[in-house]
């Protein structure tokens, strides 16, 4: 499969903040690629450079193997920003036609038919004549997603696409994205929700402090970390598990523990230690979850920093 | 290009559908008429009747103050120059104080002047000294509650002076029957002489129409300027803008927006022109019957200039407001920022009387050739005088240059500003935006 997009050593500085500091990665056609990282890692800035909102200070972005200056490929991208919003006063169909027009699609009957198709698929047909402001927040999200897809983009970039959706709509969107992937579209998902990426992504790119720290298919990445994670389900007080010398890091929620082990540790010793105090219901040695890998890679620094573009933004 | 048109179309359709537009389009002309009619109506009606006591130390002015004929009132038009518009009715209580000391006699009247209410309450007390007929340095005295009631004061003084003058002439042996005729003031007919030699009658009505047309020229710029600023801030707070700029360049977006709003303005004045054309015949006939020649202002070039300067003023102001919108994050913040600038932009409006009455003065010429202030001032000059054509052309060129410059700045600031949600940039930061954007 060919690369649809290649980001090559791009850098972007805002004032004193190096938001993106030499990021390179490729996105293969027909995959769902997860762009992972904590808030402020540089995901949104990277995406804004891909979508041509910012010009990189240095480095370049290639579309289908060719350097694309000035975002000539923009119309072939569908972008759902994290900070999303719509013109609240407009009627649904008008707004969707407008969103298609700014992607260079004329308001033909074919486009209107497509709108009807998507409204149907998102269970919004009855709201067809409503104004945007009359819709619930979740429905507005769906409208914006439709707006992202109307011009039939080859690459769909979604920034935190699950925020604000209820569980039913989350499933709806997940299924949709998988369908789109199966139709040959490429999807770039930016998220800090590791579970979501694990569920959806074929490939992942992990960004930390403006740099790529990990890249590959989900399986490759996991394999690289070996089977050093213990999953234990138990009855009793398991807090002592995190203090065992073989345990590097532990997350214990209710009666389930996920323990990452120090190198060379013997899981058998942990089983022995546990068996005396706890009733073990499940004991499994597995590859680490993405969350574990993530924490292992970027450490456990406080997760309070937020991703904002500082004012006085300078190219 | 298509994308720009999409933005243009959206701006236009959304704006024209708004109630604001309909109200502005159909009510503005009437509001302007009201705005200029109301003060004079209020002055003549609302001020009501002034009760004035006249204490006459000479005892010879009973007739002019008590039996002042209607025609005489018309002569009062010399007062303040605005004349008939300002005639509040006067109810004169004449007191013959011939053999009294005035400073004694005035006391009960001054008490009534201080009185809060009641049937005996007075609005003014006018003193005529006993030596008024003889001494050249005699002085009238006028007491009133407000220091600014100069209109009543002038009218009383004018009447008294007229009577004193007549009295003195009679004393010099002129036949009393002739005096009235000899001292009659003549009226002034104002005529504007154009370079083509054509003579046109002017008048107060022209003054008012000049004001109205300038108001119509300038007010939409501010209203829609605010509108575009609000729109940009809204797009930022609604987070729509990121989708927009990921699809087109910031300049495309800006051009589309500004032209869209400009088209809204043009639609508006077109409606006004049609309304004016319909009302024009009727209005001109009425005015002609009233003896005022307003057709001098209502000529084809008036409309051409109106359209040209309307667009120039409009684009200038809208750019300034667009910058305000791009820099700020809330409407309130934007309005605070732009407030001082809009007062500066309005400067010619505050100087309107000076410009209308002296359209060829250095001040008027300077303002009409200045950036930002040019369109409004130049339009007023073309309206009430005939400025040299090169003045007009230069003013238009300067405006176009100003707009291009503003546009360039706006596009740059817009590009960076619309995506910055943080605090408002400082001036040095803005400067950096300009340099690097």
CSV table of C-alpha atoms in Angstrom, one decimal, chain B residues 309 311-313 315-317 319-320 369-375 392-410:
chain,number,residue,atom,x,y,z
B,309,UNK,CA,-18.4,57.4,-1.5
B,311,UNK,CA,-18.7,52.1,-1.0
B,312,UNK,CA,-15.4,53.7,-0.2
B,313,UNK,CA,-16.4,54.6,3.3
B,315,UNK,CA,-15.0,49.2,2.8
B,316,UNK,CA,-12.7,51.4,4.9
B,317,UNK,CA,-14.7,51.0,8.0
B,319,UNK,CA,-11.7,46.6,7.2
B,320,UNK,CA,-11.1,48.4,10.5
B,369,UNK,CA,-8.3,64.3,1.1
B,370,UNK,CA,-7.4,62.5,4.3
B,371,UNK,CA,-7.5,58.7,4.5
B,372,UNK,CA,-10.5,57.3,6.4
B,373,UNK,CA,-12.2,60.7,6.7
B,374,UNK,CA,-12.1,61.4,3.0
B,375,UNK,CA,-15.2,59.7,1.7
B,392,UNK,CA,-12.7,64.4,-6.0
B,393,UNK,CA,-10.5,62.2,-8.1
B,394,UNK,CA,-7.6,62.5,-5.6
B,395,UNK,CA,-9.9,61.7,-2.7
B,396,UNK,CA,-11.2,58.6,-4.4
B,397,UNK,CA,-7.6,57.5,-5.2
B,398,UNK,CA,-6.5,58.0,-1.6
B,399,UNK,CA,-9.4,56.1,-0.4
B,400,UNK,CA,-8.7,53.2,-2.7
B,401,UNK,CA,-5.1,53.2,-1.6
B,402,UNK,CA,-6.2,53.3,2.1
B,403,UNK,CA,-8.6,50.4,1.5
B,404,UNK,CA,-5.9,48.3,-0.2
B,405,UNK,CA,-3.5,49.0,2.6
B,406,UNK,CA,-6.0,48.2,5.3
B,407,UNK,CA,-7.0,45.1,3.4
B,408,UNK,CA,-3.4,43.9,3.3
B,409,UNK,CA,-3.0,44.5,7.0
B,410,UNK,CA,-6.4,42.9,7.8
